[in-house]
Amino acid sequence: MSKIDRTRGSIMELENIIFKKANKIATITLNRPKFLNALCDQLIKEINYILDLLSKDDEVHVVILKGSHKAFAAGADINEMKDLKLISHIKKDFIKPWEEISKFKKPIIASVAGYALGGGCEIAMMCDVIIAADNAKFGQPEINLGTIPAAGGTQRLVKSVGKSKAMELVLSGSTISAEEALNYGLVSKVVPIEDLDNTTINLAENIANKSLPILILAKEAILRSFESTLSEGMINERRLFQSTFELEDRKEGMMAFIEKRSPKFKNN
Ligand code: CAA
C-alpha cells in the first residue's frame, strides 16, 4: 500500500495500483494480481486520483499505464457488478468515472501484456498509444456475461478496427492476438514480452523530451478528429498550430533547427 503526498487536499492510500514518477514519466501499474487486475470501483478511483494530480504536475509530460505479464486487466470486476440493479446504475452512473482516463490532457501510453479484456481493452483504447507484448490478448467478452461493453467497446473499437472486426469481437466475445491487433491498427507495436518495458520507456522518453504545451495541443488536435467532420477538424488543427506561435518553445524549436542544434524546451 503506498501513500501519495499531496501538498494540498487529501492523501489517498493506494491499494490497487502502484505509482512511480521519474524523469518526466509517471507510471501507473495496475496491481490486483489475484483478480487479473479486474477494474473495481476503488481501482478506478485511484487511477483518477493520480491522473488529477498528474494533470497539475508540470514535471510530468507522459504517463505509462501497465499491468502484469499475465494481465493488463481482465475487465470490470464481475464480483462487484453481479448484484447491481438498474436503479443503482441510475443513481451512481456506473462506469462514467472511467471516462476520466480519456479526458486526461497529456499523452498516455498503454503497455499491454496478457489479457486486455472487456474494460481492460476499453481503458487501453482510452490511452493514446498501445504497445503490446507478444502474449497480449484483446477482446470484448461481455456478451458471454449476458451484457455488452460499457466503457467504449462498441465505440472506440469500431473507430480503431472497423465495423466488421468490432462486430465479430463484440458479438462473439472472441479474442484477438497481439499480431492481429497490430494488423487491425488497434496497437502501434508488438514486441517480445521481455522487451515490453524497454520499448515502452523508450517511446515515453522520446515523448517526454518534447515541449509539454505542444504535446497537449497535438493530442487535442488528434482527438478532435474523433468528434468532428474533416473540415471542422482541419480548422481546429490549423488554429491550434497557429496558437503554438505564441509559445517560446515553438520559437526555440525552429531556431534550434536553423542553428543546427537540439532544442531546449522550457515548456512555455
Ligand atoms: N472480475 C473479477 N474477477 C476476475 C475477473 C473479472 N473480470 N477476471 C478474472 N477474475 C478472477 C477470477 O475469478 C479468478 O479468481 P479466483 O482465483 O478467486 O477464482 C482469478 O481472477 C484468476 O482468473 P481465472 O482463474 O479465470 O484465470 P484464467 O487464466 O483461467 O482465465 C481469463 C483468465 C480468460 C481472463 C478469465 O479470468 C476471464 O474470462 N475473466 C473474465 C473476463 C471478462 O469477462 N471480462 C469482461 C468483464 S465485464 C466488463 O468489462 C464490462 C465493461 O465493459 C466495463
Short mmCIF file of C-alpha atoms and ligand atoms in Angstrom, two decimals:
data_model
loop_
_atom_site.label_atom_id
_atom_site.label_comp_id
_atom_site.label_asym_id
_atom_site.label_seq_id
_atom_site.Cartn_x
_atom_site.Cartn_y
_atom_site.Cartn_z
CA MET A 1 0.00 0.00 0.00
CA SER A 2 1.55 3.36 -0.97
CA LYS A 3 0.60 6.87 0.06
CA ILE A 4 0.72 9.88 -2.19
CA ASP A 5 1.98 13.07 -0.63
CA ARG A 6 -0.24 15.84 -1.87
CA THR A 7 0.65 19.36 -0.87
CA ARG A 8 -2.99 20.44 -0.87
CA GLY A 9 -6.07 18.35 -0.21
CA SER A 10 -6.36 14.76 0.91
CA ILE A 11 -3.94 11.87 0.66
CA MET A 12 -5.23 8.60 -0.80
CA GLU A 13 -3.91 5.20 0.21
CA LEU A 14 -3.21 3.25 -2.98
CA GLU A 15 -4.31 -0.37 -2.65
CA ASN A 16 -4.86 -1.36 -6.26
CA ILE A 17 -2.23 0.49 -8.23
CA ILE A 18 1.46 1.30 -7.89
CA PHE A 19 2.55 4.78 -8.82
CA LYS A 20 6.04 5.96 -9.75
CA LYS A 21 7.40 9.16 -11.18
CA ALA A 22 10.86 9.79 -12.67
CA ASN A 23 12.37 11.89 -15.45
CA LYS A 24 9.08 13.45 -16.64
CA ILE A 25 7.46 10.00 -16.89
CA ALA A 26 4.78 8.75 -14.49
CA THR A 27 4.00 5.04 -14.39
CA ILE A 28 0.72 3.63 -13.08
CA THR A 29 0.84 -0.14 -12.62
CA LEU A 30 -2.45 -1.95 -12.07
CA ASN A 31 -1.90 -4.19 -9.08
CA ARG A 32 -4.71 -6.63 -8.26
CA PRO A 33 -2.88 -9.81 -9.29
CA LYS A 34 -5.36 -12.17 -7.60
CA PHE A 35 -8.12 -10.82 -9.83
CA LEU A 36 -6.06 -10.36 -13.00
CA ASN A 37 -6.30 -6.60 -12.41
CA ALA A 38 -10.11 -6.61 -12.66
CA LEU A 39 -11.17 -2.99 -12.55
CA CYS A 40 -13.05 -2.50 -9.29
CA ASP A 41 -14.51 0.87 -8.29
CA GLN A 42 -11.67 1.64 -5.90
CA LEU A 43 -9.03 0.94 -8.57
CA ILE A 44 -10.70 3.41 -10.95
CA LYS A 45 -10.90 5.97 -8.12
CA GLU A 46 -7.17 5.54 -7.52
CA ILE A 47 -6.32 5.99 -11.22
CA ASN A 48 -8.48 9.11 -11.39
CA TYR A 49 -6.92 10.49 -8.22
CA ILE A 50 -3.41 10.06 -9.66
CA LEU A 51 -4.37 11.47 -13.08
CA ASP A 52 -5.82 14.51 -11.35
CA LEU A 53 -2.51 15.04 -9.52
CA LEU A 54 -0.54 14.49 -12.72
CA SER A 55 -2.64 16.95 -14.69
CA LYS A 56 -1.40 19.67 -12.29
CA ASP A 57 2.18 18.43 -12.18
CA ASP A 58 4.29 20.25 -14.78
CA GLU A 59 7.20 17.89 -14.11
CA VAL A 60 5.32 15.04 -15.79
CA HIS A 61 4.98 15.01 -19.58
CA VAL A 62 3.79 11.47 -20.24
CA VAL A 63 2.09 8.62 -18.38
CA ILE A 64 2.51 4.87 -18.81
CA LEU A 65 -0.41 2.63 -17.81
CA LYS A 66 0.55 -1.03 -17.43
CA GLY A 67 -0.44 -4.27 -15.75
CA SER A 68 1.40 -7.53 -15.12
CA HIS A 69 2.86 -10.02 -17.59
CA LYS A 70 -0.31 -12.14 -17.20
CA ALA A 71 -2.92 -9.40 -17.38
CA PHE A 72 -3.17 -5.77 -18.31
CA ALA A 73 -6.74 -6.02 -16.98
CA ALA A 74 -9.40 -8.74 -17.32
CA GLY A 75 -12.26 -6.25 -17.38
CA ALA A 76 -14.67 -4.71 -14.93
CA ASP A 77 -14.86 -6.57 -11.62
CA ILE A 78 -17.58 -9.15 -12.14
CA ASN A 79 -17.93 -9.83 -8.39
CA GLU A 80 -18.68 -6.18 -7.80
CA MET A 81 -21.13 -6.00 -10.71
CA LYS A 82 -23.07 -9.21 -10.32
CA ASP A 83 -25.79 -7.95 -7.94
CA LEU A 84 -26.19 -4.44 -9.33
CA LYS A 85 -29.65 -3.29 -10.39
CA LEU A 86 -30.70 -0.61 -12.84
CA ILE A 87 -31.70 1.71 -10.01
CA SER A 88 -28.15 1.79 -8.62
CA HIS A 89 -26.77 2.45 -12.12
CA ILE A 90 -29.18 5.36 -12.49
CA LYS A 91 -28.16 6.80 -9.13
CA LYS A 92 -24.40 6.24 -9.43
CA ASP A 93 -23.96 6.23 -13.22
CA PHE A 94 -21.76 3.11 -13.11
CA ILE A 95 -18.72 3.23 -15.45
CA LYS A 96 -18.94 7.00 -16.03
CA PRO A 97 -15.90 7.72 -13.79
CA TRP A 98 -13.81 5.54 -16.14
CA GLU A 99 -14.14 8.24 -18.80
CA GLU A 100 -11.77 10.47 -16.82
CA ILE A 101 -8.90 8.46 -18.33
CA SER A 102 -9.93 9.54 -21.81
CA LYS A 103 -10.14 13.18 -20.70
CA PHE A 104 -6.55 13.33 -19.44
CA LYS A 105 -4.75 16.01 -21.49
CA LYS A 106 -1.18 14.68 -21.51
CA PRO A 107 -0.11 11.62 -23.55
CA ILE A 108 -0.80 8.20 -22.01
CA ILE A 109 0.83 5.02 -23.31
CA ALA A 110 -0.85 1.69 -22.55
CA SER A 111 1.78 -1.02 -22.15
CA VAL A 112 -0.19 -4.23 -22.55
CA ALA A 113 0.86 -7.79 -21.73
CA GLY A 114 -1.53 -10.70 -21.27
CA TYR A 115 -5.28 -10.19 -21.06
CA ALA A 116 -6.82 -6.88 -22.07
CA LEU A 117 -10.44 -7.93 -21.99
CA GLY A 118 -13.71 -6.04 -21.63
CA GLY A 119 -12.97 -2.93 -19.56
CA GLY A 120 -9.26 -3.78 -19.85
CA CYS A 121 -9.40 -3.42 -23.63
CA GLU A 122 -11.53 -0.31 -23.18
CA ILE A 123 -9.12 1.54 -20.89
CA ALA A 124 -6.23 0.59 -23.20
CA MET A 125 -8.22 2.20 -26.03
CA MET A 126 -8.73 5.34 -23.92
CA CYS A 127 -4.95 5.70 -23.92
CA ASP A 128 -3.17 7.39 -26.83
CA VAL A 129 -0.78 4.66 -27.92
CA ILE A 130 -0.97 0.93 -27.19
CA ILE A 131 2.24 -1.08 -27.19
CA ALA A 132 1.58 -4.80 -26.89
CA ALA A 133 3.68 -7.73 -25.76
CA ASP A 134 3.51 -10.78 -27.99
CA ASN A 135 1.35 -12.59 -25.40
CA ALA A 136 -1.33 -9.87 -25.31
CA LYS A 137 -4.95 -10.84 -25.97
CA PHE A 138 -7.61 -8.26 -26.72
CA GLY A 139 -11.36 -8.74 -26.67
CA GLN A 140 -14.80 -7.65 -25.51
CA PRO A 141 -16.24 -10.81 -23.92
CA GLU A 142 -19.19 -9.07 -22.19
CA ILE A 143 -21.64 -10.95 -24.45
CA ASN A 144 -20.67 -14.14 -22.60
CA LEU A 145 -21.80 -12.49 -19.35
CA GLY A 146 -25.17 -11.56 -20.83
CA THR A 147 -24.32 -7.90 -21.22
CA ILE A 148 -22.49 -5.52 -23.55
CA PRO A 149 -19.38 -3.31 -23.30
CA ALA A 150 -19.87 -0.08 -21.38
CA ALA A 151 -16.64 1.89 -21.49
CA GLY A 152 -16.27 2.44 -25.23
CA GLY A 153 -16.05 -1.12 -26.53
CA THR A 154 -18.84 -0.52 -29.03
CA GLN A 155 -17.47 2.92 -29.94
CA ARG A 156 -13.68 3.25 -29.83
CA LEU A 157 -13.19 -0.32 -31.06
CA VAL A 158 -15.19 0.40 -34.25
CA LYS A 159 -13.09 3.50 -34.92
CA SER A 160 -9.95 1.51 -34.31
CA VAL A 161 -10.51 -1.82 -36.11
CA GLY A 162 -13.52 -1.07 -38.32
CA LYS A 163 -17.12 -2.27 -38.16
CA SER A 164 -16.73 -5.87 -39.26
CA LYS A 165 -13.97 -6.83 -36.80
CA ALA A 166 -15.60 -4.86 -33.97
CA MET A 167 -18.89 -6.67 -34.62
CA GLU A 168 -17.09 -10.01 -34.65
CA LEU A 169 -15.39 -9.32 -31.32
CA VAL A 170 -18.39 -7.81 -29.53
CA LEU A 171 -20.99 -10.29 -30.86
CA SER A 172 -18.91 -13.45 -30.43
CA GLY A 173 -16.86 -12.46 -27.38
CA SER A 174 -13.78 -13.91 -29.09
CA THR A 175 -10.30 -12.53 -28.55
CA ILE A 176 -7.55 -11.45 -30.93
CA SER A 177 -3.82 -11.89 -30.53
CA ALA A 178 -1.32 -9.05 -30.36
CA GLU A 179 -0.32 -9.70 -34.01
CA GLU A 180 -3.94 -9.48 -35.16
CA ALA A 181 -4.40 -6.34 -33.08
CA LEU A 182 -1.39 -4.88 -34.90
CA ASN A 183 -2.80 -5.84 -38.30
CA TYR A 184 -6.09 -4.12 -37.44
CA GLY A 185 -4.39 -0.97 -36.14
CA LEU A 186 -5.53 -1.41 -32.54
CA VAL A 187 -1.93 -1.34 -31.29
CA SER A 188 1.07 0.55 -32.61
CA LYS A 189 3.74 -2.11 -31.96
CA VAL A 190 4.14 -5.72 -30.86
CA VAL A 191 7.33 -6.72 -29.07
CA PRO A 192 8.59 -9.83 -27.27
CA ILE A 193 7.34 -9.70 -23.69
CA GLU A 194 10.84 -9.29 -22.29
CA ASP A 195 11.23 -6.11 -24.38
CA LEU A 196 7.90 -4.55 -23.43
CA ASP A 197 9.14 -2.32 -20.60
CA ASN A 198 12.15 -1.03 -22.53
CA THR A 199 10.17 -0.36 -25.68
CA THR A 200 7.52 1.50 -23.69
CA ILE A 201 10.09 3.55 -21.77
CA ASN A 202 11.97 4.41 -24.98
CA LEU A 203 8.80 5.82 -26.51
CA ALA A 204 7.88 7.58 -23.25
CA GLU A 205 11.35 9.18 -23.06
CA ASN A 206 11.12 10.33 -26.64
CA ILE A 207 7.73 11.96 -25.96
CA ALA A 208 8.83 13.33 -22.56
CA ASN A 209 11.63 15.34 -24.20
CA LYS A 210 9.15 17.40 -26.20
CA SER A 211 7.52 20.62 -25.05
CA LEU A 212 4.62 19.85 -22.70
CA PRO A 213 2.19 22.51 -24.01
CA ILE A 214 2.88 21.40 -27.58
CA LEU A 215 2.24 17.75 -26.63
CA ILE A 216 -1.09 18.75 -25.11
CA LEU A 217 -2.09 20.65 -28.26
CA ALA A 218 -1.01 17.79 -30.56
CA LYS A 219 -3.06 15.27 -28.55
CA GLU A 220 -6.05 17.60 -28.52
CA ALA A 221 -5.86 18.03 -32.31
CA ILE A 222 -5.81 14.27 -32.95
CA LEU A 223 -8.63 13.51 -30.51
CA ARG A 224 -10.80 16.16 -32.15
CA SER A 225 -10.78 14.03 -35.32
CA PHE A 226 -12.97 11.50 -33.49
CA GLU A 227 -15.58 14.11 -32.63
CA SER A 228 -15.78 16.27 -35.75
CA THR A 229 -16.04 16.33 -39.52
CA LEU A 230 -12.82 16.53 -41.56
CA SER A 231 -13.29 20.21 -42.37
CA GLU A 232 -14.02 21.13 -38.71
CA GLY A 233 -11.03 19.05 -37.58
CA MET A 234 -8.80 20.79 -40.14
CA ILE A 235 -9.90 24.23 -38.94
CA ASN A 236 -9.25 23.21 -35.33
CA GLU A 237 -5.84 21.78 -36.26
CA ARG A 238 -4.87 24.98 -38.08
CA ARG A 239 -5.98 27.18 -35.17
CA LEU A 240 -4.03 25.05 -32.68
CA PHE A 241 -0.98 25.16 -34.98
CA GLN A 242 -1.30 28.94 -35.20
CA SER A 243 -1.64 29.19 -31.41
CA THR A 244 1.77 27.49 -31.00
CA PHE A 245 3.27 30.70 -32.43
CA GLU A 246 2.54 32.41 -29.09
CA LEU A 247 4.80 29.89 -27.33
CA GLU A 248 8.51 30.30 -26.64
CA ASP A 249 9.01 26.60 -27.32
CA ARG A 250 7.79 26.98 -30.91
CA LYS A 251 10.36 29.72 -31.47
CA GLU A 252 13.08 27.67 -29.77
CA GLY A 253 12.23 24.56 -31.85
CA MET A 254 12.54 26.44 -35.15
CA MET A 255 15.64 28.41 -34.10
CA ALA A 256 17.34 25.19 -32.95
CA PHE A 257 16.72 23.68 -36.40
CA ILE A 258 18.18 26.70 -38.15
CA GLU A 259 21.17 26.81 -35.79
CA LYS A 260 21.68 23.03 -36.22
CA ARG A 261 21.41 22.17 -32.50
CA SER A 262 18.98 20.33 -30.25
CA PRO A 263 16.09 22.43 -28.94
CA LYS A 264 15.95 23.29 -25.25
CA PHE A 265 12.28 23.43 -24.46
CA LYS A 266 11.18 25.37 -21.38
CA ASN A 267 7.55 24.29 -21.55
CA ASN A 268 6.19 27.73 -22.11
N1 CAA B 1 -13.72 -9.75 -12.46
C1 CAA B 1 -13.48 -10.35 -11.26
N2 CAA B 1 -12.60 -11.34 -11.10
C2 CAA B 1 -11.93 -11.76 -12.18
C3 CAA B 1 -12.13 -11.21 -13.45
C4 CAA B 1 -13.07 -10.14 -13.57
N3 CAA B 1 -13.28 -9.51 -14.73
N4 CAA B 1 -11.33 -11.84 -14.33
C5 CAA B 1 -10.65 -12.76 -13.63
N5 CAA B 1 -11.01 -12.72 -12.34
C6 CAA B 1 -10.53 -13.57 -11.24
C7 CAA B 1 -11.10 -14.98 -11.33
O1 CAA B 1 -12.40 -15.05 -10.78
C8 CAA B 1 -10.08 -15.76 -10.56
O2 CAA B 1 -10.34 -15.59 -9.18
P1 CAA B 1 -10.26 -16.89 -8.18
O3 CAA B 1 -8.83 -17.31 -8.25
O4 CAA B 1 -10.66 -16.33 -6.86
O5 CAA B 1 -11.19 -17.89 -8.75
C9 CAA B 1 -8.77 -15.04 -10.85
O6 CAA B 1 -9.14 -13.72 -11.35
C10 CAA B 1 -7.98 -15.73 -11.95
O7 CAA B 1 -8.85 -15.92 -13.06
P2 CAA B 1 -9.03 -17.34 -13.80
O8 CAA B 1 -8.84 -18.46 -12.83
O9 CAA B 1 -10.30 -17.29 -14.56
O10 CAA B 1 -7.76 -17.29 -14.76
P3 CAA B 1 -7.61 -18.00 -16.16
O11 CAA B 1 -6.18 -17.80 -16.56
O12 CAA B 1 -8.14 -19.37 -16.15
O13 CAA B 1 -8.55 -17.16 -17.19
C11 CAA B 1 -9.47 -15.15 -18.15
C12 CAA B 1 -8.26 -15.82 -17.46
C13 CAA B 1 -9.71 -15.76 -19.51
C14 CAA B 1 -9.11 -13.66 -18.31
C15 CAA B 1 -10.72 -15.31 -17.26
O14 CAA B 1 -10.40 -14.94 -15.92
C16 CAA B 1 -11.89 -14.48 -17.68
O15 CAA B 1 -12.57 -14.84 -18.64
N6 CAA B 1 -12.16 -13.36 -16.99
C17 CAA B 1 -13.32 -12.53 -17.26
C18 CAA B 1 -13.12 -11.69 -18.49
C19 CAA B 1 -14.36 -10.86 -18.77
O16 CAA B 1 -15.45 -11.37 -18.96
N7 CAA B 1 -14.20 -9.52 -18.82
C20 CAA B 1 -15.28 -8.60 -19.05
C21 CAA B 1 -15.84 -8.07 -17.76
S1 CAA B 1 -17.28 -7.08 -17.98
C22 CAA B 1 -16.71 -5.54 -18.44
O17 CAA B 1 -15.53 -5.30 -18.53
C23 CAA B 1 -17.79 -4.51 -18.72
C24 CAA B 1 -17.30 -3.24 -19.29
O18 CAA B 1 -17.32 -3.04 -20.47
C25 CAA B 1 -16.84 -2.17 -18.43
#
